[in-house]
C-alpha cells in the first residue's frame, strides 16, 4: 500500500523542532510514524511525549510492556507496530512462541498468571472497551493499581497508533528502532 500521507521530506522550523525529540532511524530521519505526524508538529510532540513516557517513566517492566503492545498490534493487524515491536519483544525476553501467541490470540499458549492477565485484559479492553470485574481481579493479582492503569492506557495508546498507521498506510521503517 502506498502511504496516504507520506512522511515529511523537508522540515520547516516547527517540524524540525518536533522531529528533534522523536526516535530516529540510523539514517538520522524520524521513524516513519513520526515523519508522518510531522505534518502536525504540535500533535506529533504530544504523541511522542506519551509514547516516550512509557519507555522512560513507565512502571511496567519491559516484558509486560511489550506483551501489551504486541497483543494490541496483533489484534489490530498493524504491520508497522509488529515490525518494530517483535525485536523489542525478543529483547524483553519473550520467546518466539510467546511473540507469535501474543500477536495471534487463536494460537494456543500456556501463559503464566501475570501474562495471562495482560493478554486477557488487552483482549477484553479491545473487544468491549471495558474491563470486567473478573479481568480486573486478575490484573490486580499480578500488578498494583498504577501498573494496571498503565496496561489500560498503553493498550489504548497503541490501539490509536495502530489505527493511524493502518489507516494511512505508514510503511515500516527499513531498520528497526532499538527503543
Short mmCIF file of the C-alpha atoms (twelve columns), coordinates in Angstrom:
data_MODEL
# 
_entry.id   MODEL 
# 
loop_
_atom_site.group_PDB 
_atom_site.id 
_atom_site.type_symbol 
_atom_site.label_atom_id 
_atom_site.label_alt_id 
_atom_site.label_comp_id 
_atom_site.label_asym_id 
_atom_site.label_seq_id 
_atom_site.Cartn_x 
_atom_site.Cartn_y 
_atom_site.Cartn_z 
_atom_site.pdbx_PDB_model_num 
ATOM 1   C CA . UNK A 1   0.000   0.000   0.000  1 
ATOM 2   C CA . UNK A 2   1.278   3.451   -0.862 1 
ATOM 3   C CA . UNK A 3   1.147   5.771   2.141  1 
ATOM 4   C CA . UNK A 4   -1.883  8.049   2.029  1 
ATOM 5   C CA . UNK A 5   0.183   10.800  3.655  1 
ATOM 6   C CA . UNK A 6   3.917   10.468  3.093  1 
ATOM 7   C CA . UNK A 7   6.400   11.395  5.796  1 
ATOM 8   C CA . UNK A 8   7.636   14.973  5.629  1 
ATOM 9   C CA . UNK A 9   10.748  15.185  3.459  1 
ATOM 10  C CA . UNK A 10  11.781  18.788  4.033  1 
ATOM 11  C CA . UNK A 11  11.117  20.102  7.537  1 
ATOM 12  C CA . UNK A 12  10.237  23.697  8.374  1 
ATOM 13  C CA . UNK A 13  11.489  25.062  11.694 1 
ATOM 14  C CA . UNK A 14  8.427   23.964  13.714 1 
ATOM 15  C CA . UNK A 15  8.503   20.468  12.211 1 
ATOM 16  C CA . UNK A 16  12.266  20.200  12.781 1 
ATOM 17  C CA . UNK A 17  11.876  21.184  16.436 1 
ATOM 18  C CA . UNK A 18  9.237   18.496  16.982 1 
ATOM 19  C CA . UNK A 19  11.230  15.921  14.998 1 
ATOM 20  C CA . UNK A 20  14.323  16.585  17.118 1 
ATOM 21  C CA . UNK A 21  12.562  14.852  20.024 1 
ATOM 22  C CA . UNK A 22  11.355  11.860  18.014 1 
ATOM 23  C CA . UNK A 23  13.046  8.459   17.798 1 
ATOM 24  C CA . UNK A 24  15.343  8.353   14.794 1 
ATOM 25  C CA . UNK A 25  16.346  5.737   12.288 1 
ATOM 26  C CA . UNK A 26  20.067  5.107   11.777 1 
ATOM 27  C CA . UNK A 27  19.949  7.447   8.755  1 
ATOM 28  C CA . UNK A 28  19.017  10.285  11.138 1 
ATOM 29  C CA . UNK A 29  15.442  10.678  9.908  1 
ATOM 30  C CA . UNK A 30  12.495  10.259  12.288 1 
ATOM 31  C CA . UNK A 31  10.707  6.931   12.216 1 
ATOM 32  C CA . UNK A 32  8.003   6.981   9.531  1 
ATOM 33  C CA . UNK A 33  5.199   7.270   12.083 1 
ATOM 34  C CA . UNK A 34  6.767   10.491  13.399 1 
ATOM 35  C CA . UNK A 35  7.709   11.725  9.933  1 
ATOM 36  C CA . UNK A 36  4.043   11.371  9.015  1 
ATOM 37  C CA . UNK A 37  2.903   13.076  12.202 1 
ATOM 38  C CA . UNK A 38  5.360   15.917  11.460 1 
ATOM 39  C CA . UNK A 39  2.692   17.380  9.190  1 
ATOM 40  C CA . UNK A 40  1.108   18.395  12.519 1 
ATOM 41  C CA . UNK A 41  4.110   19.235  14.756 1 
ATOM 42  C CA . UNK A 42  2.123   20.042  17.902 1 
ATOM 43  C CA . UNK A 43  0.247   16.748  17.619 1 
ATOM 44  C CA . UNK A 44  3.479   14.865  16.913 1 
ATOM 45  C CA . UNK A 45  5.061   16.333  20.037 1 
ATOM 46  C CA . UNK A 46  2.184   15.125  22.195 1 
ATOM 47  C CA . UNK A 47  2.082   11.635  20.700 1 
ATOM 48  C CA . UNK A 48  5.856   11.377  21.118 1 
ATOM 49  C CA . UNK A 49  5.644   12.593  24.721 1 
ATOM 50  C CA . UNK A 50  3.096   9.947   25.706 1 
ATOM 51  C CA . UNK A 51  4.882   7.133   23.867 1 
ATOM 52  C CA . UNK A 52  8.197   8.223   25.337 1 
ATOM 53  C CA . UNK A 53  6.684   8.281   28.809 1 
ATOM 54  C CA . UNK A 54  6.039   4.542   28.693 1 
ATOM 55  C CA . UNK A 55  9.672   3.873   27.774 1 
ATOM 56  C CA . UNK A 56  11.369  6.298   30.160 1 
ATOM 57  C CA . UNK A 57  8.975   6.619   33.102 1 
ATOM 58  C CA . UNK A 58  6.531   3.751   32.753 1 
ATOM 59  C CA . UNK A 59  6.113   1.346   35.640 1 
ATOM 60  C CA . UNK A 60  5.505   -1.840  33.659 1 
ATOM 61  C CA . UNK A 61  8.604   -3.921  33.135 1 
ATOM 62  C CA . UNK A 62  9.901   -4.255  29.574 1 
ATOM 63  C CA . UNK A 63  8.379   -7.711  29.109 1 
ATOM 64  C CA . UNK A 64  4.867   -6.717  30.232 1 
ATOM 65  C CA . UNK A 65  5.012   -3.516  28.187 1 
ATOM 66  C CA . UNK A 66  5.963   -5.382  25.007 1 
ATOM 67  C CA . UNK A 67  3.332   -8.034  25.665 1 
ATOM 68  C CA . UNK A 68  0.640   -5.325  25.805 1 
ATOM 69  C CA . UNK A 69  1.976   -3.713  22.631 1 
ATOM 70  C CA . UNK A 70  2.305   -6.966  20.677 1 
ATOM 71  C CA . UNK A 71  -1.188  -8.135  21.652 1 
ATOM 72  C CA . UNK A 72  -2.675  -4.771  20.716 1 
ATOM 73  C CA . UNK A 73  -0.737  -4.542  17.443 1 
ATOM 74  C CA . UNK A 74  -1.545  -8.142  16.534 1 
ATOM 75  C CA . UNK A 75  -5.233  -7.665  17.211 1 
ATOM 76  C CA . UNK A 76  -5.185  -4.525  15.057 1 
ATOM 77  C CA . UNK A 77  -3.120  -6.301  12.375 1 
ATOM 78  C CA . UNK A 78  -0.680  -3.408  12.482 1 
ATOM 79  C CA . UNK A 79  2.192   -4.403  10.228 1 
ATOM 80  C CA . UNK A 80  4.087   -1.255  11.235 1 
ATOM 81  C CA . UNK A 81  3.899   -1.794  15.007 1 
ATOM 82  C CA . UNK A 82  4.581   -5.535  14.756 1 
ATOM 83  C CA . UNK A 83  7.666   -4.865  12.619 1 
ATOM 84  C CA . UNK A 84  9.054   -2.582  15.305 1 
ATOM 85  C CA . UNK A 85  7.971   -4.482  18.393 1 
ATOM 86  C CA . UNK A 86  8.810   -8.102  17.539 1 
ATOM 87  C CA . UNK A 87  12.530  -7.399  18.063 1 
ATOM 88  C CA . UNK A 88  11.720  -5.398  21.198 1 
ATOM 89  C CA . UNK A 89  9.728   -8.377  22.487 1 
ATOM 90  C CA . UNK A 90  12.744  -10.615 21.903 1 
ATOM 91  C CA . UNK A 91  14.991  -8.192  23.807 1 
ATOM 92  C CA . UNK A 92  12.392  -8.142  26.599 1 
ATOM 93  C CA . UNK A 93  12.757  -11.910 26.981 1 
ATOM 94  C CA . UNK A 94  9.675   -13.099 25.098 1 
ATOM 95  C CA . UNK A 95  10.266  -16.337 23.202 1 
ATOM 96  C CA . UNK A 96  9.366   -16.737 19.533 1 
ATOM 97  C CA . UNK A 97  6.338   -18.816 20.577 1 
ATOM 98  C CA . UNK A 98  5.233   -16.123 23.045 1 
ATOM 99  C CA . UNK A 99  5.581   -13.393 20.431 1 
ATOM 100 C CA . UNK A 100 3.547   -15.433 17.941 1 
ATOM 101 C CA . UNK A 101 0.852   -16.155 20.559 1 
ATOM 102 C CA . UNK A 102 0.796   -12.513 21.639 1 
ATOM 103 C CA . UNK A 103 0.204   -11.439 18.042 1 
ATOM 104 C CA . UNK A 104 -2.410  -14.098 17.304 1 
ATOM 105 C CA . UNK A 105 -4.921  -14.883 20.052 1 
ATOM 106 C CA . UNK A 106 -6.022  -18.026 18.215 1 
ATOM 107 C CA . UNK A 107 -2.655  -19.699 18.836 1 
ATOM 108 C CA . UNK A 108 -2.635  -21.859 21.955 1 
ATOM 109 C CA . UNK A 109 -0.119  -20.887 24.609 1 
ATOM 110 C CA . UNK A 110 0.146   -21.590 28.325 1 
ATOM 111 C CA . UNK A 111 0.802   -18.135 29.757 1 
ATOM 112 C CA . UNK A 112 1.742   -17.716 33.409 1 
ATOM 113 C CA . UNK A 113 -0.837  -15.905 35.556 1 
ATOM 114 C CA . UNK A 114 0.594   -12.407 35.083 1 
ATOM 115 C CA . UNK A 115 0.990   -12.760 31.308 1 
ATOM 116 C CA . UNK A 116 -2.496  -14.328 31.052 1 
ATOM 117 C CA . UNK A 117 -3.923  -11.351 32.962 1 
ATOM 118 C CA . UNK A 118 -2.240  -8.981  30.488 1 
ATOM 119 C CA . UNK A 119 -3.322  -10.703 27.262 1 
ATOM 120 C CA . UNK A 120 -6.849  -11.367 28.511 1 
ATOM 121 C CA . UNK A 121 -7.139  -7.797  29.777 1 
ATOM 122 C CA . UNK A 122 -5.994  -6.390  26.436 1 
ATOM 123 C CA . UNK A 123 -8.336  -8.725  24.553 1 
ATOM 124 C CA . UNK A 124 -11.316 -7.685  26.637 1 
ATOM 125 C CA . UNK A 125 -10.494 -3.981  26.502 1 
ATOM 126 C CA . UNK A 126 -10.131 -4.054  22.708 1 
ATOM 127 C CA . UNK A 127 -13.304 -6.101  22.275 1 
ATOM 128 C CA . UNK A 128 -15.652 -4.467  24.765 1 
ATOM 129 C CA . UNK A 129 -13.890 -1.169  25.560 1 
ATOM 130 C CA . UNK A 130 -14.056 -2.009  29.249 1 
ATOM 131 C CA . UNK A 131 -12.640 -4.434  31.808 1 
ATOM 132 C CA . UNK A 132 -14.913 -6.782  33.716 1 
ATOM 133 C CA . UNK A 133 -14.566 -7.316  37.446 1 
ATOM 134 C CA . UNK A 134 -13.044 -10.757 36.815 1 
ATOM 135 C CA . UNK A 135 -10.391 -9.350  34.441 1 
ATOM 136 C CA . UNK A 136 -9.653  -6.521  36.842 1 
ATOM 137 C CA . UNK A 137 -9.195  -9.022  39.671 1 
ATOM 138 C CA . UNK A 138 -6.725  -10.987 37.545 1 
ATOM 139 C CA . UNK A 139 -4.793  -7.819  36.695 1 
ATOM 140 C CA . UNK A 140 -4.675  -6.643  40.299 1 
ATOM 141 C CA . UNK A 141 -3.481  -10.073 41.400 1 
ATOM 142 C CA . UNK A 142 -0.487  -9.588  39.092 1 
ATOM 143 C CA . UNK A 143 0.121   -5.820  39.331 1 
ATOM 144 C CA . UNK A 144 -0.520  -2.889  41.625 1 
ATOM 145 C CA . UNK A 145 -3.165  -0.318  40.679 1 
ATOM 146 C CA . UNK A 146 -0.640  2.002   38.986 1 
ATOM 147 C CA . UNK A 147 0.590   -0.766  36.699 1 
ATOM 148 C CA . UNK A 148 -2.980  -1.877  35.960 1 
ATOM 149 C CA . UNK A 149 -3.780  1.688   34.923 1 
ATOM 150 C CA . UNK A 150 -0.706  1.677   32.706 1 
ATOM 151 C CA . UNK A 151 -1.808  -1.570  31.000 1 
ATOM 152 C CA . UNK A 152 -5.098  0.100   30.036 1 
ATOM 153 C CA . UNK A 153 -3.552  3.367   28.845 1 
ATOM 154 C CA . UNK A 154 -0.748  1.602   26.943 1 
ATOM 155 C CA . UNK A 155 -3.287  -0.623  25.188 1 
ATOM 156 C CA . UNK A 156 -5.376  2.404   24.240 1 
ATOM 157 C CA . UNK A 157 -2.331  4.329   23.026 1 
ATOM 158 C CA . UNK A 158 -1.178  1.508   20.751 1 
ATOM 159 C CA . UNK A 159 -4.729  0.894   19.507 1 
ATOM 160 C CA . UNK A 160 -4.791  4.572   18.494 1 
ATOM 161 C CA . UNK A 161 -1.384  4.324   16.810 1 
ATOM 162 C CA . UNK A 162 -2.364  1.120   15.015 1 
ATOM 163 C CA . UNK A 163 -5.495  2.797   13.667 1 
ATOM 164 C CA . UNK A 164 -3.457  5.737   12.429 1 
ATOM 165 C CA . UNK A 165 -0.636  3.754   10.789 1 
ATOM 166 C CA . UNK A 166 -3.072  1.224   9.291  1 
ATOM 167 C CA . UNK A 167 -5.432  3.919   8.029  1 
ATOM 168 C CA . UNK A 168 -2.632  5.963   6.494  1 
ATOM 169 C CA . UNK A 169 -0.611  3.015   5.197  1 
ATOM 170 C CA . UNK A 170 2.531   4.114   7.053  1 
ATOM 171 C CA . UNK A 171 5.368   1.903   5.843  1 
ATOM 172 C CA . UNK A 172 7.563   0.066   8.358  1 
ATOM 173 C CA . UNK A 173 10.988  1.641   8.599  1 
ATOM 174 C CA . UNK A 174 13.821  -0.137  6.786  1 
ATOM 175 C CA . UNK A 175 15.598  -0.738  10.088 1 
ATOM 176 C CA . UNK A 176 14.105  -1.331  13.493 1 
ATOM 177 C CA . UNK A 177 14.411  1.199   16.279 1 
ATOM 178 C CA . UNK A 178 16.065  -0.179  19.408 1 
ATOM 179 C CA . UNK A 179 13.952  1.813   21.877 1 
# 
